[in-house]
Short mmCIF file of C-alpha atoms and ligand atoms in Angstrom, two decimals:
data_model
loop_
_atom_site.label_atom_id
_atom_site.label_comp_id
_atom_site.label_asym_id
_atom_site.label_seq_id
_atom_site.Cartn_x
_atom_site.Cartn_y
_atom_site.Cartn_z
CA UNK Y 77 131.89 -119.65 -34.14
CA UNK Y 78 130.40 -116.95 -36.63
CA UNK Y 79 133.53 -115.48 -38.81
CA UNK Y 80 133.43 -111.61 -38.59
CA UNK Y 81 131.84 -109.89 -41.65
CA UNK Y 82 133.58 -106.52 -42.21
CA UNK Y 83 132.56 -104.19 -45.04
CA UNK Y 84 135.23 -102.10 -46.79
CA UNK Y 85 134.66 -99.38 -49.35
CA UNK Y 86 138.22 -100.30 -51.39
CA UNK Y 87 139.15 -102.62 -54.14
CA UNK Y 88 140.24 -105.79 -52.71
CA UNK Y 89 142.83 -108.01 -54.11
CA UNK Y 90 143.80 -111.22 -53.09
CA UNK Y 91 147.06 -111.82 -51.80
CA UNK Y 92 147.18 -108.07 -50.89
CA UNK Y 93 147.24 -106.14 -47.34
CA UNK Y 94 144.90 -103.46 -46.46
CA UNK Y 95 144.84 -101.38 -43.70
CA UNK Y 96 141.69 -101.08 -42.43
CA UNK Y 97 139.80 -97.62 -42.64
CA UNK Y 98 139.63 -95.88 -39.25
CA UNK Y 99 136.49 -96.90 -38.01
CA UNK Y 100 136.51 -100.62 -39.08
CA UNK Y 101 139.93 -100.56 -37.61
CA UNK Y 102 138.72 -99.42 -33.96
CA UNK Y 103 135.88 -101.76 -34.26
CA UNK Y 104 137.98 -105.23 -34.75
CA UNK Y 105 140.55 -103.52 -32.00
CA UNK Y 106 138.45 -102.51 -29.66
CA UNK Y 107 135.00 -104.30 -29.97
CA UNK Y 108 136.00 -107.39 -31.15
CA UNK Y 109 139.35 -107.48 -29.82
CA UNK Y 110 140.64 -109.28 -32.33
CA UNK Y 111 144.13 -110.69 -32.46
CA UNK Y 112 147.09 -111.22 -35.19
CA UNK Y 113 146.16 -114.18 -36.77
CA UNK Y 114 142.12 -114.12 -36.65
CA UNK Y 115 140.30 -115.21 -39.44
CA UNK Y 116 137.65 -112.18 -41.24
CA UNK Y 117 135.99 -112.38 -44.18
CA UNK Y 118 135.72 -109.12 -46.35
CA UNK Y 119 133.43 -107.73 -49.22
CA UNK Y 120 133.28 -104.60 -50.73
CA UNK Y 121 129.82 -104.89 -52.54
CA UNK Y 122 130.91 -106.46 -55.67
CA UNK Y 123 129.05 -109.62 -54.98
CA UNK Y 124 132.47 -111.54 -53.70
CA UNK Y 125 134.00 -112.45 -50.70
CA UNK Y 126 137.20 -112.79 -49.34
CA UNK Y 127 138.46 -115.34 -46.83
CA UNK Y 128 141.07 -112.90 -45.23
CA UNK Y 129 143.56 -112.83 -41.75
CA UNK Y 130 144.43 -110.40 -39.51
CA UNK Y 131 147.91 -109.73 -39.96
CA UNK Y 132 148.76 -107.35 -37.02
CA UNK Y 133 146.76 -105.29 -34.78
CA UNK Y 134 149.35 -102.49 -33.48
CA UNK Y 135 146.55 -100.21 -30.93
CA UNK Y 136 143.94 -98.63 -33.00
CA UNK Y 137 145.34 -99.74 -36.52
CA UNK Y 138 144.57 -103.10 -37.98
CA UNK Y 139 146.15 -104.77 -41.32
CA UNK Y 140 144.29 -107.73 -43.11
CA UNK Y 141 145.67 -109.85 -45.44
CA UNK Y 142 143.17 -111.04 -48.26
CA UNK Y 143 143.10 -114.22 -48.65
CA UNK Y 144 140.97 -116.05 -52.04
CA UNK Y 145 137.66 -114.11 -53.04
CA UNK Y 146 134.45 -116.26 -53.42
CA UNK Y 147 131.57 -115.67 -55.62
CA UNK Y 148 128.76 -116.74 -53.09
CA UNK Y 149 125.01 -115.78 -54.54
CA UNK Y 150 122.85 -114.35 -51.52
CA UNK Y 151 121.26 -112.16 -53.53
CA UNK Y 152 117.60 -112.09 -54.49
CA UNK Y 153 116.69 -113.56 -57.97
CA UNK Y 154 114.27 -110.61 -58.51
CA UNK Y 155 115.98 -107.15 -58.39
CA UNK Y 156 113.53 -105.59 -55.88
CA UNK Y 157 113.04 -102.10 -55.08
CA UNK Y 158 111.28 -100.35 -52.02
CA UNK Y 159 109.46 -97.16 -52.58
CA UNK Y 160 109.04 -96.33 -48.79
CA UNK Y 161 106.78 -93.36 -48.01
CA UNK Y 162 109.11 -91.84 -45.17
CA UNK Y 163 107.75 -92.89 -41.60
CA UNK Y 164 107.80 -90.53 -38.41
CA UNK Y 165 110.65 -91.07 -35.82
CA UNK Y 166 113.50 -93.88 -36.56
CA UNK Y 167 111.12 -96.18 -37.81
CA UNK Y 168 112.67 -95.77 -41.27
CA UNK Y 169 115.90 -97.13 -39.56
CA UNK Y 170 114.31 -100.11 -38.85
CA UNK Y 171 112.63 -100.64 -42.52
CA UNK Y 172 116.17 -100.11 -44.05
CA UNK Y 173 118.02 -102.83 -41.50
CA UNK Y 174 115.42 -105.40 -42.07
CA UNK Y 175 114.48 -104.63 -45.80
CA UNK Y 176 118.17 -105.23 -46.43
CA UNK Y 177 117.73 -108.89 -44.82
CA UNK Y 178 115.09 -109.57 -46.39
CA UNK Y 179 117.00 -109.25 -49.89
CA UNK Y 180 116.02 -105.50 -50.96
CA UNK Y 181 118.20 -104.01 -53.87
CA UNK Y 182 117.29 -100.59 -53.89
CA UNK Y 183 115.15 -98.55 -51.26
CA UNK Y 184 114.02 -95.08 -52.70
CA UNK Y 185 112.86 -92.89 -49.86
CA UNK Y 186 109.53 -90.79 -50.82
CA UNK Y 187 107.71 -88.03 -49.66
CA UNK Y 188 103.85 -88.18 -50.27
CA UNK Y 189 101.31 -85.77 -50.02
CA UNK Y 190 100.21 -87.14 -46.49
CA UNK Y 191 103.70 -87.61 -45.19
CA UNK Y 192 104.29 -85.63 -42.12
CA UNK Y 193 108.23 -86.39 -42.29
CA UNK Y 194 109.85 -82.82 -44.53
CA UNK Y 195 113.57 -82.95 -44.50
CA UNK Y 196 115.94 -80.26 -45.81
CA UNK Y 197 118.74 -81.06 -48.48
CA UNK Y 198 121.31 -81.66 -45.73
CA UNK Y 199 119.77 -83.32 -43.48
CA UNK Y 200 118.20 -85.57 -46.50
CA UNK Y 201 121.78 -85.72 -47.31
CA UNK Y 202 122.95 -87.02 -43.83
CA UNK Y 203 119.99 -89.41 -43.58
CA UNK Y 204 120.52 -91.34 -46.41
CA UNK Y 205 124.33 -91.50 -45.38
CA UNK Y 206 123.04 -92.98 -41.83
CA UNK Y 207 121.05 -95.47 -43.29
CA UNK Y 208 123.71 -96.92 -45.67
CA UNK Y 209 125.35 -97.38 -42.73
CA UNK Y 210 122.33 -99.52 -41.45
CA UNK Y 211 122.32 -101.18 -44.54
CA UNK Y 212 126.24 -101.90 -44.64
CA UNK Y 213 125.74 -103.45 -40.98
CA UNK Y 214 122.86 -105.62 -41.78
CA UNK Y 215 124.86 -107.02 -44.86
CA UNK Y 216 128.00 -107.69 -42.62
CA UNK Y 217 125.62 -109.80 -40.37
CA UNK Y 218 123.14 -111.24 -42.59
CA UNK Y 219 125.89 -112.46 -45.10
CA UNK Y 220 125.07 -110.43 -47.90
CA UNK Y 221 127.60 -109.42 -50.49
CA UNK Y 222 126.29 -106.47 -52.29
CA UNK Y 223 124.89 -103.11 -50.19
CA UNK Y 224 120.92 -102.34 -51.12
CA UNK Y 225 121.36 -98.81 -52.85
CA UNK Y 226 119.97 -96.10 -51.01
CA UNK Y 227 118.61 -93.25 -52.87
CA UNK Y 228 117.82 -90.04 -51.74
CA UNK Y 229 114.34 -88.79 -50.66
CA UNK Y 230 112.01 -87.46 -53.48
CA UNK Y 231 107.98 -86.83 -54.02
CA UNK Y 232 106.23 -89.75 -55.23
CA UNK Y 233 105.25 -87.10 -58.23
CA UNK Y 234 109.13 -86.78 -58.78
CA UNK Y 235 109.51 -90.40 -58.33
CA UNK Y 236 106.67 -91.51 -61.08
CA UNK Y 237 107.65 -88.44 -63.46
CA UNK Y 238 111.07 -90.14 -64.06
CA UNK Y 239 110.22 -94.16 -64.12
CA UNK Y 240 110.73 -96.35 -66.56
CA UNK Y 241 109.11 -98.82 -68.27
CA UNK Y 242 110.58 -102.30 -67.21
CA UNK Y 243 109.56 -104.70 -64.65
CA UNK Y 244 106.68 -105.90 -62.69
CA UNK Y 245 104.77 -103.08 -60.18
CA UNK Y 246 102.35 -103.04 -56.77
CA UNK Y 247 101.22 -100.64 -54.74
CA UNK Y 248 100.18 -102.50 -51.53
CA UNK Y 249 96.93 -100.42 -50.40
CA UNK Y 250 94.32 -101.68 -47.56
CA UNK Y 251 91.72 -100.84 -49.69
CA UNK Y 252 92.42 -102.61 -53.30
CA UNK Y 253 90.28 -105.47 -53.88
CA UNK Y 254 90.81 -108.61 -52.21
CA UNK Y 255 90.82 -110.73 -55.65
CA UNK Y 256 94.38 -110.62 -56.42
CA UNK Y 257 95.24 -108.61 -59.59
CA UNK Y 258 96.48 -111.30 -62.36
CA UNK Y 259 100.12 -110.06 -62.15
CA UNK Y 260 99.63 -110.77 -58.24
CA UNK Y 261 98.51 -114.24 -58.65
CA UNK Y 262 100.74 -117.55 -57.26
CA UNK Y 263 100.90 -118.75 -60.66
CA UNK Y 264 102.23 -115.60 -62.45
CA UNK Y 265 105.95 -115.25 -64.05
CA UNK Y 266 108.37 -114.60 -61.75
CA UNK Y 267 109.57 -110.99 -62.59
CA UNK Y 268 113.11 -110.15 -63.10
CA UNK Y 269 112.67 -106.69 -61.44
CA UNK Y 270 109.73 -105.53 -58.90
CA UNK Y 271 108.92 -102.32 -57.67
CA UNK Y 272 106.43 -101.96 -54.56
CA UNK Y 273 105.44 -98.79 -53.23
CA UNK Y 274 104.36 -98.60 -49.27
CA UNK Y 275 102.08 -94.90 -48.25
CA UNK Y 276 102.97 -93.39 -44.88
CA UNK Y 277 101.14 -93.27 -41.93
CA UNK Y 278 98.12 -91.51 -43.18
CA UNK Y 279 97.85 -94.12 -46.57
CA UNK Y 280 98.19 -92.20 -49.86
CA UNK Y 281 95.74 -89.72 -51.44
CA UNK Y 282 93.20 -91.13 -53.67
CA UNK Y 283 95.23 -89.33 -56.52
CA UNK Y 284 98.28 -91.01 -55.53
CA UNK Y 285 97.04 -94.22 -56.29
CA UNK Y 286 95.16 -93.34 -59.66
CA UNK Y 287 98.82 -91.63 -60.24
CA UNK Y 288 100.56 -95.18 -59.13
CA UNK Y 289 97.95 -96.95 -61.37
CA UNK Y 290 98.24 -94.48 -64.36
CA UNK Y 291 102.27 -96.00 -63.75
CA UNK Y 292 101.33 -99.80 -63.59
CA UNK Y 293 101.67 -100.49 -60.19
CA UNK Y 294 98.95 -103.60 -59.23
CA UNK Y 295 97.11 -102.75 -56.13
CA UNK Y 296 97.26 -105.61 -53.32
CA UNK Y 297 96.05 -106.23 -49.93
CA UNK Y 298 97.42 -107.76 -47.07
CA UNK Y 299 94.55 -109.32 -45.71
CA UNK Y 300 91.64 -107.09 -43.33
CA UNK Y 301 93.86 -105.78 -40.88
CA UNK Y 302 95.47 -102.45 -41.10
CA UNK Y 303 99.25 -102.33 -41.11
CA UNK Y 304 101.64 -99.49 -39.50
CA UNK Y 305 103.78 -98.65 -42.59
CA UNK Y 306 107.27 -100.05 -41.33
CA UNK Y 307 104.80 -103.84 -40.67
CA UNK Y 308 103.74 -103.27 -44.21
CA UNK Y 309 106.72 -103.18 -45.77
CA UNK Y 310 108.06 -105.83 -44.07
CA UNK Y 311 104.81 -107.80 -44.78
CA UNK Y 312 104.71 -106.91 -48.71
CA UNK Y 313 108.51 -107.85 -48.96
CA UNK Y 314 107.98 -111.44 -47.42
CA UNK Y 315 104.72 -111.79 -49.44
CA UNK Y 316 106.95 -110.96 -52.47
CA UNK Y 317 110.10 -113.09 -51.78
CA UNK Y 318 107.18 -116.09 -51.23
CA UNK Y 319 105.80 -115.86 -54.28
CA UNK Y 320 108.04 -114.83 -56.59
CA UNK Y 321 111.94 -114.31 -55.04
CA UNK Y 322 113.98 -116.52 -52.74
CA UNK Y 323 111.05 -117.45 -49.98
CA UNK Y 324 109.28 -119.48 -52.62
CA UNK Y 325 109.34 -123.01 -51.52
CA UNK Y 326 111.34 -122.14 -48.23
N1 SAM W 4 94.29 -95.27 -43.27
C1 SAM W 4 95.42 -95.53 -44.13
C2 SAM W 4 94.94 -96.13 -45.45
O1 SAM W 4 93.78 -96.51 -45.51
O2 SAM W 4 95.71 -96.24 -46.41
C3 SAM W 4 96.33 -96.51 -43.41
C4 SAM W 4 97.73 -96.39 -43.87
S1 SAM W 4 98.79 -97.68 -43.32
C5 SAM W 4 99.05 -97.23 -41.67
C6 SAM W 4 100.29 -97.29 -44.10
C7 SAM W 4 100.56 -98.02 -45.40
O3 SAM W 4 100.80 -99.37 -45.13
C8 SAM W 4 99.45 -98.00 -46.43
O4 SAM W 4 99.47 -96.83 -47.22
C9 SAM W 4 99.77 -99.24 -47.24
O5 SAM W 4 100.77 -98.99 -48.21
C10 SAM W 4 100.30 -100.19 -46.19
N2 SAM W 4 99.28 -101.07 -45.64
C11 SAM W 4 98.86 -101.11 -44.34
N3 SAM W 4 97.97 -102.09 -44.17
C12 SAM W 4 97.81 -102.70 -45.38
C13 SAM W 4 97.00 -103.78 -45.86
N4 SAM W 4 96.19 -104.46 -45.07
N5 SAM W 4 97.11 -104.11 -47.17
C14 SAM W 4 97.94 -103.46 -47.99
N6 SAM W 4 98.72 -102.42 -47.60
C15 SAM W 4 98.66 -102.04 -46.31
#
């Protein structure tokens, strides 16, 4: 049997009792219905986990007792960050859940000149809220111990104005030639930090790219077929973890 995976924003301390927040609470009550004395594991994002117990559930509040914290490494070797052109609909839902999976440290949300997604401040602001929650979720079930950071939604301009320097850079593009640019080759050094930009439904602008360029990234194709942005992502992230991250030699 799987243990339960429960994410809690709160230092953790072993040999302490927490009371669950509200909404973890109902979920082990009610969902789970989970009794005194079931084993959970905990994590709060700082890359440990702890072997905990349920020490009483009393209706709609629930106490765990932490047990010993383990430093388990699930994490990606290369620090790898998404710049996601936003997609129509909940499609960007789906990106962040399976992104996070996939081993994604930071997901930067961008609007491009040929993005038809526009969001106000506060409904940027609940958006990004939402889809920590996605990410939380998919690093309860997929065993992860630290939470992808989410940032909130900027231009690409924006984005590019403020980027630094380190770390390896592609801009995955249907159109970049098919001979692999040298940093994209099997046999290049395995980066410490990555940063891979996907365009929205309509691609990006021609100036986009010579912008992304001007910035370092490497163009690269996925092969003749065109991609719907959330495939692409998903597609470049795989191709990435293969050749460089955790996928290599799976
Ligand atoms: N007509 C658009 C174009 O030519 O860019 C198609 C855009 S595609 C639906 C959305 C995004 O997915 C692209 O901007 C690119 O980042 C990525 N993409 C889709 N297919 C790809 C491929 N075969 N190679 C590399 N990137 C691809």
């Amino acid at each position: 049997m799987r243990l339960t995976r429960l994410y809690v924003d709160a230092p953790l301390d072993p040999g302490g009792l927490l009371e669950l927040p509200a909404d973890a609470a109902a979920h082990v009550a009610r969902v789970l219905r989970a009794r005194d004395g079931d084993p959970v594991v905990l994590f709060n994002g700082d890359g440990r986990e702890f072997e905990s117990r349920i020490e009483t559930v009393r209706g709609m509040r629930v106490a765990v007792a932490i047990g010993a914290a383990h430093a388990i490494a699930r994490e990606s070797p290369i620090a790898l960050t998404l710049l996601q052109c936003l997609p129509r609909g909940d499609r960007m839902d789906w990106i962040v859940q399976k992104a996070t999976e996939l081993g994604v440290a930071r997901i930067v949300p961008l609007v491009s000149r040929r993005s038809v997604v526009k969001l106000s401040a506060t409904q940027a602001e609940s958006k990004v809220a939402h889809w920590r929650a996605i990410a939380v979720a998919a690093c309860e079930q997929s065993g992860r111990n630290r939470v992808p950071t989410i940032d909130a939604p900027r231009g690409l301009d924006e984005h590019l104005g403020a980027i630094g320097a380190a770390g390896m850079r592609f801009v995955f593009d249907p159109d970049a030639s098919p001979q692999a640019a040298p940093a994209a080759r099997a046999d290049a050094a395995a980066p410490t930090a990555l940063d891979f930009a996907i365009g929205p439904e309509g691609g990006f602008e021609p100036q986009e790219l010579d912008g992304l360029r001007i910035a370092g990234f490497h163009g690269v194709r996925l092969g003749p077929r065109i991609l719907r942005t959330e495939t692409a992502a998903l597609a470049a992230l795989v191709w990435l973890q293969t050749r460089f991250g955790d996928l290599r030699g799976a």
